């Protein structure tokens, strides 16, 4: 008996179609690509029953002639390329000619199109229909409407794996938002079961469209654009626009970090990682920034043909793009949030030390290639559930420039919740996080004075567990010494162990915890010094629940308000404020 048989063409088409169209959201993606490639200025997406009953995309693009309509739904029928070589120069979203063919294999496909608004044609075809399908004359303005009806009606095995209507509709809307995010010069509308759900008018800013399309679920009262920033990057064969949120915007996951390449949303962890590397030190531990990278790359330097739905791209030189993105984000945060401390000579010196932790000629002498890392456990942050952001109030650095000269009318108002210091000053109530404030004050002290070192009366011997640990300790002895850690090979230990001879002053961890902290610095790479400094500050600072006396609390609060950078070393704001007018309004007092 023969085991291998050739599938009938109709069965083969249905199976192949499943690679392109696996759910209604895939139809939205493919139809939108065609509409955008057609040069549309207005695009409407309409779904019914989550897209399972109907998925429709209507545009005012170039449209198709009757002759093109007869061919468009056939396998690999495309106007985008003519040969394999054209893939190196194609800038269109679609190019393989699979979308309409796949839709017609798993649903009833209806297309109405016109090139001039005077003559229009309608095609209806579906699984099992004979060729050629019937084409009738109809009426329509210039453009095309592509409609898929009763998805997977002929393939029950696939249909049963679709999610509930609400879930499928959410996925359709997500694809719509992502596509609209890239093409901010197009008017987009999204309708579900006849109701308008999203309207995105054309805007001249990628940042504005990103806020409108992808931050709309955060809060109706929140204008996300105010906390977003737009950067431009160029390199050999590519350019990129980076939209990144400031420390006021963050999530506890990476779901609002996006990468788009030549108009397509792609899955590229390395570029998401580049955004996170560049923003290290400006967000609390366990938190992730919000943003997107929009890359335009020479088609000859990227392969978009490695995934059926074009969700992955192979770049010829991914390292160059990664470096450009991380470098641009890193430079931006330093310039944006340290500029206020450059107002005078002394603050300028502090800023230079901040960017490299310590100047080589000062007490510490630590390298300038280091960025802040985190020491807070993730569970110390406010929980972020669902799609909404936790958004702290922005802080004004203008306070620091006048607090030292006009603090005589400040009044200590007490403490709240075992953590916050309250200061009343000039019709405002300042609410200061005592731990974050003390951390920053200690951190600035380390910047200016270095980390004090204390020799141990009883050195701490220990053995490493891997060659990697040994190599780390051998190569970093000098750098560790600058961090207040004197560590040497233990010549008396036959097993080839190590001994810690000095630690930072007031170090309080147990021997086991100390060894663990030091060895974990191996994972920090070039960020080792700032991670250690941030850890030192966190452990030494006053804690939540500690109760300083009133005089100490007042002094700490005043010093916090005088800081040129009102953020702790981990990027969290140190204080917030509420003015008298807002407080009166809250209790409806005139």
Coordinates of C-alpha atoms in Angstrom, one line a residue, residues 118-436:
X118 CA -17.7 56.1 -11.9
X119 CA -17.5 52.4 -12.7
X120 CA -17.4 49.8 -9.9
X121 CA -17.4 46.0 -9.8
X122 CA -18.3 43.4 -7.2
X123 CA -16.8 39.9 -6.8
X124 CA -18.2 37.1 -4.5
X125 CA -16.3 33.8 -4.1
X126 CA -15.8 31.2 -1.5
X127 CA -14.8 27.6 -0.8
X128 CA -15.8 25.2 -3.5
X129 CA -17.0 28.0 -6.0
X130 CA -16.1 27.4 -9.6
X131 CA -13.7 29.6 -11.5
X132 CA -14.1 32.2 -12.7
X133 CA -16.5 33.7 -10.1
X134 CA -19.3 35.9 -11.1
X135 CA -18.5 39.6 -11.3
X136 CA -21.2 42.2 -11.4
X137 CA -21.3 45.9 -11.9
X138 CA -22.3 48.0 -8.9
X139 CA -21.8 51.4 -7.3
X140 CA -19.0 52.7 -5.2
X141 CA -16.8 55.7 -4.7
X142 CA -13.1 55.3 -5.6
X143 CA -11.4 52.6 -3.4
X144 CA -12.0 49.1 -2.3
X145 CA -14.1 47.2 0.3
X146 CA -12.9 43.7 1.2
X147 CA -15.3 41.6 3.3
X148 CA -14.9 38.1 4.7
X149 CA -18.2 36.5 5.9
X150 CA -18.6 33.4 8.2
X151 CA -15.0 32.6 8.8
X152 CA -14.2 28.9 9.1
X153 CA -17.9 27.9 8.4
X154 CA -16.5 25.2 6.1
X155 CA -13.8 24.1 8.6
X156 CA -15.5 23.2 11.9
X157 CA -12.2 21.8 13.3
X158 CA -10.7 25.3 13.1
X159 CA -13.8 27.2 14.1
X160 CA -14.0 25.4 17.5
X161 CA -10.6 26.8 18.5
X162 CA -11.7 30.4 18.1
X163 CA -12.1 32.4 21.3
X164 CA -15.3 34.0 22.5
X165 CA -16.6 36.9 20.4
X166 CA -15.4 39.5 22.9
X167 CA -11.9 38.1 22.9
X168 CA -11.7 37.8 19.2
X169 CA -13.0 41.4 18.9
X170 CA -10.3 42.6 21.3
X171 CA -7.6 41.0 19.2
X172 CA -9.1 42.6 16.0
X173 CA -9.0 46.0 17.7
X174 CA -5.4 45.4 18.9
X175 CA -4.3 44.7 15.3
X176 CA -6.1 47.8 14.2
X177 CA -4.5 50.0 16.9
X178 CA -1.0 48.7 16.1
X179 CA -1.4 49.3 12.3
X180 CA -2.8 52.7 12.9
X181 CA 0.0 53.6 15.2
X182 CA 2.5 53.4 12.3
X183 CA 0.5 55.3 9.7
X184 CA -0.3 58.4 11.6
X185 CA -1.1 60.3 8.3
X186 CA -4.2 58.2 7.7
X187 CA -7.7 58.6 9.3
X188 CA -8.8 55.3 10.9
X189 CA -12.2 54.2 12.2
X190 CA -13.0 50.9 14.0
X191 CA -16.6 49.7 14.3
X192 CA -17.9 46.7 16.2
X193 CA -21.4 45.4 15.6
X194 CA -22.4 48.7 14.0
X195 CA -21.0 50.9 16.8
X196 CA -18.0 53.2 16.4
X197 CA -15.4 52.2 19.0
X198 CA -12.3 54.1 17.9
X199 CA -11.7 57.1 15.7
X200 CA -8.1 58.1 15.0
X201 CA -7.8 61.2 12.9
X202 CA -4.6 61.8 11.0
X203 CA -2.0 63.6 13.0
X204 CA 1.5 64.9 12.2
X205 CA 3.3 63.2 15.1
X206 CA 4.1 59.6 15.7
X207 CA 4.2 60.4 19.4
X208 CA 0.6 61.7 19.3
X209 CA -0.7 58.7 17.3
X210 CA 1.1 56.3 19.7
X211 CA -0.6 58.0 22.7
X212 CA -4.0 58.0 20.9
X213 CA -3.8 54.4 19.6
X214 CA -1.9 52.5 22.3
X215 CA -2.3 54.4 25.5
X216 CA -6.1 54.9 25.2
X217 CA -6.8 52.2 27.7
X218 CA -4.8 53.8 30.5
X219 CA -7.3 56.5 31.6
X220 CA -9.7 58.8 29.9
X221 CA -8.5 61.7 32.0
X222 CA -4.9 61.1 31.3
X223 CA -3.1 62.8 28.4
X224 CA -0.3 60.3 27.8
X225 CA 1.3 62.5 25.2
X226 CA 2.6 64.9 27.9
X227 CA 4.8 62.2 29.2
X228 CA 6.0 60.8 25.9
X229 CA 9.1 61.8 24.0
X230 CA 10.1 61.3 20.4
X231 CA 13.7 60.6 19.4
X232 CA 15.3 60.2 15.9
X233 CA 18.1 57.8 15.1
X234 CA 19.9 57.2 11.8
X235 CA 22.5 54.6 10.8
X236 CA 23.9 52.9 7.8
X237 CA 20.9 51.6 5.8
X238 CA 18.3 52.4 8.5
X239 CA 16.5 55.2 10.4
X240 CA 14.3 55.0 13.4
X241 CA 11.8 57.1 15.4
X242 CA 11.8 56.1 19.1
X243 CA 8.8 57.0 21.2
X244 CA 9.6 56.5 24.9
X245 CA 7.7 57.4 28.1
X246 CA 9.4 59.2 31.0
X247 CA 9.6 57.7 34.5
X248 CA 6.0 58.9 35.1
X249 CA 4.9 56.1 32.8
X250 CA 5.7 52.5 33.5
X251 CA 4.3 49.0 33.7
X252 CA 5.1 45.8 35.5
X253 CA 5.4 43.9 32.2
X254 CA 6.6 44.5 28.7
X255 CA 3.2 44.6 27.0
X256 CA 3.5 48.3 26.1
X257 CA 6.9 48.0 24.4
X258 CA 6.6 47.7 20.6
X259 CA 8.8 47.2 17.6
X260 CA 7.7 48.1 14.1
X261 CA 9.8 47.5 11.1
X262 CA 8.9 49.1 7.7
X263 CA 5.3 49.5 8.9
X264 CA 4.9 46.0 10.4
X265 CA 4.6 45.1 14.1
X266 CA 7.3 42.5 14.6
X267 CA 8.5 40.3 17.5
X268 CA 12.1 41.3 18.3
X269 CA 13.2 40.9 21.9
X270 CA 16.6 42.4 21.2
X271 CA 15.2 45.8 20.3
X272 CA 12.8 45.8 23.3
X273 CA 15.8 45.0 25.4
X274 CA 17.6 47.9 23.8
X275 CA 14.9 50.3 25.0
X276 CA 15.2 48.8 28.5
X277 CA 19.0 49.0 28.5
X278 CA 18.9 52.6 27.5
X279 CA 16.4 53.5 30.2
X280 CA 18.1 51.6 33.1
X281 CA 18.2 53.6 36.3
X282 CA 15.1 55.8 35.6
X283 CA 12.4 53.3 36.5
X284 CA 11.7 51.4 39.7
X285 CA 12.8 47.8 40.1
X286 CA 10.5 45.4 38.3
X287 CA 9.0 48.2 36.2
X288 CA 9.3 48.5 32.4
X289 CA 9.2 51.6 30.3
X290 CA 6.5 52.3 27.7
X291 CA 7.4 53.0 24.1
X292 CA 8.0 51.9 20.6
X293 CA 10.8 51.7 18.0
X294 CA 9.7 52.5 14.4
X295 CA 12.4 51.3 12.1
X296 CA 12.7 52.0 8.4
X297 CA 15.4 49.8 7.0
X298 CA 16.6 49.3 3.4
X299 CA 14.7 46.2 2.2
X300 CA 18.0 44.7 0.9
X301 CA 19.3 44.7 4.5
X302 CA 16.3 42.8 6.0
X303 CA 14.4 39.6 5.3
X304 CA 10.7 39.9 5.9
X305 CA 9.9 36.6 4.3
X306 CA 10.8 34.3 7.2
X307 CA 7.4 34.2 8.8
X308 CA 4.0 33.4 7.2
X309 CA 2.4 36.5 8.9
X310 CA 5.6 38.6 8.6
X311 CA 5.8 38.8 12.4
X312 CA 9.6 38.3 12.4
X313 CA 12.4 40.0 10.5
X314 CA 16.0 39.0 10.0
X315 CA 18.3 42.0 10.0
X316 CA 21.6 41.9 8.2
X317 CA 23.3 43.9 11.1
X318 CA 21.0 43.7 14.2
X319 CA 23.8 44.8 16.5
X320 CA 24.1 48.2 14.8
X321 CA 20.4 48.9 15.3
X322 CA 20.4 47.6 18.8
X323 CA 23.4 49.9 19.7
X324 CA 21.8 52.9 18.1
X325 CA 18.5 52.5 19.9
X326 CA 19.9 51.8 23.4
X327 CA 22.5 54.6 23.0
X328 CA 19.9 57.2 21.9
X329 CA 17.5 56.3 24.8
X330 CA 20.3 56.4 27.3
X331 CA 21.6 59.7 26.1
X332 CA 18.1 61.2 26.1
X333 CA 17.3 60.3 29.7
X334 CA 20.6 61.8 30.9
X335 CA 20.1 65.0 29.0
X336 CA 16.4 65.4 29.9
X337 CA 16.5 64.7 33.7
X338 CA 19.9 66.1 34.5
X339 CA 19.7 69.4 32.7
X340 CA 18.2 71.2 35.6
X341 CA 21.2 70.4 37.8
X342 CA 23.4 72.2 35.3
X343 CA 22.0 75.6 36.2
X344 CA 25.2 76.6 38.1
X345 CA 28.8 75.4 38.3
X346 CA 28.4 73.3 41.3
X347 CA 25.3 71.5 40.0
X348 CA 27.1 70.9 36.7
X349 CA 29.9 69.2 38.6
X350 CA 27.3 67.0 40.3
X351 CA 25.8 66.1 37.0
X352 CA 29.1 65.0 35.5
X353 CA 29.7 62.8 38.5
X354 CA 26.1 61.4 38.2
X355 CA 26.7 60.3 34.6
X356 CA 29.8 58.3 35.6
X357 CA 29.0 57.8 39.3
X358 CA 32.3 59.3 40.5
X359 CA 34.9 61.4 38.6
X360 CA 38.1 59.5 38.2
X361 CA 40.0 62.2 40.0
X362 CA 37.7 62.4 43.0
X363 CA 37.7 60.0 46.0
X364 CA 36.1 57.0 44.3
X365 CA 37.7 57.0 40.8
X366 CA 35.0 54.8 39.2
X367 CA 34.6 54.3 35.5
X368 CA 32.2 56.6 33.6
X369 CA 30.4 53.9 31.6
X370 CA 28.0 52.8 34.3
X371 CA 24.2 53.2 34.6
X372 CA 22.0 52.9 37.7
X373 CA 20.3 49.6 38.4
X374 CA 17.7 48.6 41.0
X375 CA 17.7 47.2 44.5
X376 CA 14.0 47.2 45.3
X377 CA 12.2 43.9 45.2
X378 CA 9.4 43.8 42.6
X379 CA 6.7 43.2 45.3
X380 CA 7.5 46.6 46.9
X381 CA 5.9 48.4 44.0
X382 CA 2.2 49.1 43.7
X383 CA 0.5 46.3 41.9
X384 CA -0.4 47.0 38.3
X385 CA -3.4 45.0 37.2
X386 CA -5.2 45.0 33.9
X387 CA -4.4 47.5 31.3
X388 CA -4.3 50.7 33.4
X389 CA -1.1 52.5 34.3
X390 CA 0.0 53.6 37.6
X391 CA 0.8 57.2 37.0
X392 CA 2.4 59.3 39.6
X393 CA 2.1 63.1 39.6
X394 CA 4.9 64.9 37.8
X395 CA 7.4 66.9 39.9
X396 CA 8.6 70.4 39.3
X397 CA 12.4 70.9 39.7
X398 CA 11.8 74.7 40.2
X399 CA 11.4 74.2 43.9
X400 CA 15.0 73.3 44.4
X401 CA 16.2 76.6 43.1
X402 CA 14.5 78.7 45.7
X403 CA 14.0 76.4 48.8
X404 CA 17.4 77.2 50.3
X405 CA 16.8 81.0 50.1
X406 CA 13.1 81.2 51.1
X407 CA 12.5 78.3 53.5
X408 CA 11.9 80.5 56.5
X409 CA 8.1 80.2 56.1
X410 CA 8.2 76.4 55.8
X411 CA 6.2 74.6 58.5
X412 CA 6.7 71.0 59.5
X413 CA 3.1 69.5 59.3
X414 CA 3.9 66.0 60.6
X415 CA 4.1 62.5 59.2
X416 CA 1.7 60.1 57.5
X417 CA 1.4 56.3 57.2
X418 CA 4.9 55.7 58.7
X419 CA 6.6 56.8 55.5
X420 CA 5.7 60.4 54.4
X421 CA 7.0 63.6 55.8
X422 CA 4.5 66.5 55.4
X423 CA 5.8 70.1 54.9
X424 CA 3.5 73.1 54.4
X425 CA 5.1 75.9 52.3
X426 CA 3.7 78.8 50.3
X427 CA 0.1 77.5 50.0
X428 CA 1.2 74.0 49.1
X429 CA 1.5 70.7 51.0
X430 CA 4.6 68.7 50.1
X431 CA 4.4 65.0 50.7
X432 CA 7.9 63.5 50.8
X433 CA 8.8 59.8 50.7
X434 CA 11.4 59.7 53.6
X435 CA 13.1 56.5 52.3
X436 CA 13.4 57.8 48.7

